[in-house]
mmCIF file of C-alpha atoms and ligand atoms in Angstrom:
data_model
loop_
_atom_site.group_PDB
_atom_site.id
_atom_site.type_symbol
_atom_site.label_atom_id
_atom_site.label_comp_id
_atom_site.label_asym_id
_atom_site.label_seq_id
_atom_site.Cartn_x
_atom_site.Cartn_y
_atom_site.Cartn_z
ATOM 1 C CA MET A 22 121.106 126.732 113.841
ATOM 2 C CA THR A 23 119.864 126.459 117.387
ATOM 3 C CA LYS A 24 118.706 123.459 119.363
ATOM 4 C CA ASP A 25 115.273 125.094 119.622
ATOM 5 C CA ASN A 26 114.610 124.310 116.010
ATOM 6 C CA LEU A 27 115.390 120.617 116.287
ATOM 7 C CA GLU A 28 112.165 118.641 116.327
ATOM 8 C CA THR A 29 111.090 115.046 115.895
ATOM 9 C CA CYS A 30 111.349 114.103 112.227
ATOM 10 C CA PRO A 31 107.943 113.259 110.731
ATOM 11 C CA LYS A 32 109.711 110.901 108.339
ATOM 12 C CA CYS A 33 112.316 108.959 110.342
ATOM 13 C CA GLY A 34 111.218 109.692 113.915
ATOM 14 C CA GLY A 35 114.668 110.902 114.912
ATOM 15 C CA ASP A 36 115.179 113.997 117.038
ATOM 16 C CA ALA A 37 117.403 115.988 114.674
ATOM 17 C CA CYS A 38 114.952 117.505 112.230
ATOM 18 C CA TYR A 39 115.848 121.161 111.760
ATOM 19 C CA THR A 40 112.553 122.981 111.370
ATOM 20 C CA THR A 41 112.004 126.528 110.186
ATOM 21 C CA LYS A 42 108.912 128.546 109.365
ATOM 22 C CA LEU A 43 108.168 128.856 105.670
ATOM 23 C CA ASN A 44 105.199 131.147 106.202
ATOM 24 C CA ALA A 45 102.456 131.619 108.812
ATOM 25 C CA THR A 46 101.180 128.063 108.575
ATOM 26 C CA ALA A 47 103.845 126.015 106.779
ATOM 27 C CA LYS A 48 107.134 124.638 108.037
ATOM 28 C CA ASN A 49 110.284 123.545 106.285
ATOM 29 C CA TYR A 50 111.995 120.327 107.415
ATOM 30 C CA PHE A 51 115.676 119.474 107.060
ATOM 31 C CA CYS A 52 116.574 116.284 108.847
ATOM 32 C CA PHE A 53 120.142 115.662 109.955
ATOM 33 C CA GLY A 54 119.127 112.164 110.970
ATOM 34 C CA CYS A 55 117.779 110.725 107.719
ATOM 35 C CA GLY A 56 119.170 113.318 105.307
ATOM 36 C CA PHE A 57 115.808 114.126 103.759
ATOM 37 C CA THR A 58 114.012 117.424 103.382
ATOM 38 C CA SER A 59 110.423 118.477 102.838
ATOM 39 C CA ASN A 60 108.000 121.251 103.640
ATOM 40 C CA ASP A 61 104.296 121.589 104.304
ATOM 41 C CA LEU A 62 103.627 122.839 100.784
ATOM 42 C CA MET A 63 105.043 119.715 99.158
ATOM 43 C CA ARG A 64 101.859 117.734 99.313
ATOM 44 C CA ILE A 65 100.440 115.378 96.732
ATOM 45 C CA GLY A 66 97.612 117.090 94.901
ATOM 46 C CA GLU A 67 98.727 120.572 95.943
ATOM 47 C CA PHE A 68 102.308 120.927 94.811
ATOM 48 C CA ASP A 69 103.749 121.005 91.284
ATOM 49 C CA PHE A 70 106.178 118.094 91.629
ATOM 50 C CA GLU A 71 106.669 117.836 87.892
ATOM 51 C CA GLN A 72 108.175 121.289 87.746
ATOM 52 C CA TYR A 73 110.199 120.776 90.916
ATOM 53 C CA GLU A 74 111.686 117.542 89.611
ATOM 54 C CA GLU A 75 112.760 118.952 86.262
ATOM 55 C CA THR A 76 116.258 119.631 87.517
ATOM 56 C CA LEU A 77 116.580 116.659 89.873
ATOM 57 C CA PRO A 78 118.746 113.608 89.146
ATOM 58 C CA GLU A 79 116.814 110.404 88.372
ATOM 59 C CA LEU A 80 118.015 108.858 91.626
ATOM 60 C CA TYR A 81 116.482 111.679 93.656
ATOM 61 C CA LYS A 82 113.102 111.122 92.031
ATOM 62 C CA ASP A 83 113.448 107.402 92.667
ATOM 63 C CA ILE A 84 114.173 107.643 96.389
ATOM 64 C CA LYS A 85 111.752 110.407 97.305
ATOM 65 C CA VAL A 86 109.283 109.149 99.871
ATOM 66 C CA ASP A 87 106.132 110.233 101.685
ATOM 67 C CA ASP A 88 106.024 110.329 105.471
ATOM 68 C CA GLY A 89 102.662 108.656 105.876
ATOM 69 C CA THR A 90 100.845 111.894 105.162
ATOM 70 C CA THR A 91 100.724 113.391 101.674
ATOM 71 C CA ARG A 92 104.020 115.189 102.269
ATOM 72 C CA ILE A 93 106.903 114.161 100.008
ATOM 73 C CA TRP A 94 110.550 114.078 101.120
ATOM 74 C CA TYR A 95 113.639 114.310 98.944
ATOM 75 C CA PRO A 96 117.252 113.515 99.814
ATOM 76 C CA ILE A 97 119.310 116.571 100.729
ATOM 77 C CA VAL A 98 122.261 117.873 98.765
ATOM 78 C CA ILE A 99 124.816 119.870 100.723
ATOM 79 C CA ASN A 100 127.282 121.902 98.746
ATOM 80 C CA ILE A 101 129.665 124.190 100.614
ATOM 81 C CA GLU A 102 132.170 126.016 98.485
ATOM 82 C CA ASP A 103 135.136 125.753 100.830
ATOM 83 C CA LYS A 104 134.304 122.370 102.364
ATOM 84 C CA GLY A 105 132.707 119.954 99.947
ATOM 85 C CA THR A 106 129.572 118.143 98.899
ATOM 86 C CA VAL A 107 127.310 115.505 100.417
ATOM 87 C CA PHE A 108 124.843 113.813 98.109
ATOM 88 C CA ALA A 109 122.931 110.595 97.486
ATOM 89 C CA LYS A 110 124.799 108.343 95.081
ATOM 90 C CA GLY A 111 123.558 105.217 93.378
ATOM 91 C CA THR A 112 121.296 103.798 90.710
ATOM 92 C CA ASN A 113 117.873 103.391 92.314
ATOM 93 C CA TYR A 114 116.006 103.273 95.623
ATOM 94 C CA GLN A 115 117.354 99.809 96.420
ATOM 95 C CA ASN A 116 120.912 100.646 95.590
ATOM 96 C CA TRP A 117 122.151 103.973 96.871
ATOM 97 C CA MET A 118 124.292 105.439 99.640
ATOM 98 C CA TRP A 119 125.416 108.758 101.029
ATOM 99 C CA ALA A 120 128.600 110.110 99.551
ATOM 100 C CA GLY A 121 130.886 112.898 100.662
ATOM 101 C CA ILE A 122 133.618 114.600 98.741
ATOM 102 C CA LYS A 123 135.965 117.342 99.908
ATOM 103 C CA VAL A 124 137.436 120.284 98.049
ATOM 104 C CA LYS A 125 141.003 121.481 97.816
ATOM 105 C CA GLU A 126 142.425 124.869 96.950
ATOM 106 C CA VAL A 127 143.125 125.624 93.319
ATOM 107 C CA SER A 128 146.861 126.210 92.953
ATOM 108 C CA LYS A 129 148.309 129.312 91.272
ATOM 109 C CA GLU A 130 149.323 127.248 88.235
ATOM 110 C CA GLU A 131 145.813 125.874 87.805
ATOM 111 C CA GLN A 132 143.938 129.145 88.128
ATOM 112 C CA GLU A 133 143.702 129.647 84.346
ATOM 113 C CA LYS A 134 141.599 126.486 84.146
ATOM 114 C CA PHE A 135 139.216 127.521 86.919
ATOM 115 C CA LYS A 136 137.791 130.800 85.657
ATOM 116 C CA VAL A 137 134.232 131.575 86.650
ATOM 117 C CA PRO A 138 132.317 131.649 83.327
ATOM 118 C CA GLY A 139 131.675 135.172 82.115
ATOM 119 C CA SER A 140 134.031 136.904 84.542
ATOM 120 C CA ASP A 141 137.722 137.166 85.315
ATOM 121 C CA LYS A 142 137.319 135.688 88.770
ATOM 122 C CA VAL A 143 138.723 132.259 89.494
ATOM 123 C CA TYR A 144 137.284 129.521 91.650
ATOM 124 C CA LYS A 145 139.268 129.136 94.866
ATOM 125 C CA TYR A 146 138.388 125.501 95.443
ATOM 126 C CA LYS A 147 137.935 122.441 93.327
ATOM 127 C CA THR A 148 136.448 119.032 94.015
ATOM 128 C CA ASP A 149 139.088 116.585 95.142
ATOM 129 C CA MET A 150 137.994 113.274 93.596
ATOM 130 C CA ALA A 151 140.509 111.348 95.706
ATOM 131 C CA THR A 152 138.490 112.186 98.834
ATOM 132 C CA LEU A 153 135.213 110.603 97.680
ATOM 133 C CA LYS A 154 133.851 108.390 100.441
ATOM 134 C CA GLU A 155 130.601 106.468 100.842
ATOM 135 C CA TRP A 156 128.344 105.642 103.779
ATOM 136 C CA GLY A 157 125.174 103.697 104.414
ATOM 137 C CA GLN A 158 121.686 105.141 104.071
ATOM 138 C CA ARG A 159 121.495 105.831 107.817
ATOM 139 C CA ASP A 160 124.774 107.708 107.983
ATOM 140 C CA PHE A 161 123.977 111.104 106.479
ATOM 141 C CA MET A 162 125.435 112.825 109.531
ATOM 142 C CA GLU A 163 128.712 110.912 109.202
ATOM 143 C CA ALA A 164 129.066 112.227 105.675
ATOM 144 C CA LEU A 165 128.354 115.786 106.850
ATOM 145 C CA ASP A 166 130.957 115.441 109.546
ATOM 146 C CA TYR A 167 133.483 114.120 107.038
ATOM 147 C CA ILE A 168 133.375 117.277 104.892
ATOM 148 C CA GLY A 169 133.572 119.474 108.000
ATOM 149 C CA PHE A 170 129.977 120.682 107.939
ATOM 150 C CA PHE A 171 129.860 121.070 111.717
ATOM 151 C CA HIS A 172 133.139 122.987 112.005
ATOM 152 C CA ASN A 173 133.729 126.641 111.204
HETATM 153 ZN ZN1 ZN B 221 114.468 112.292 109.447
#
């Protein structure tokens, strides 16, 4: 990630929208400010939202939003194996927040329980429920920071 790719977010107006080229004419947007993502192909009337939403949680469908054009934005999910997860948590668009949860290393004794299905590998990290923390809808970046997203 370089500063060059940070542009003004078409959705929230903040200056931390990480933008990459999807193809010659379309861009992908990933906003660290509002925590939403979209791309220039995700337009009403052009994109197959039904198929895209098949695997999405109900909440994510409920809080998707357009940016004043026909482009639709969805909340981001961050899942980093050795750090943790940041996700939108709640019941509907009026009642949700950002949540962050960290991982901890699977101990030697526990390894039997953490086999990767269909192989003899074991997962090195597991979700540590005790670390679950919640933030307001404007604090996506706080949640990222909490799980160590910005640190190597
Ligand atoms: Zn934004």
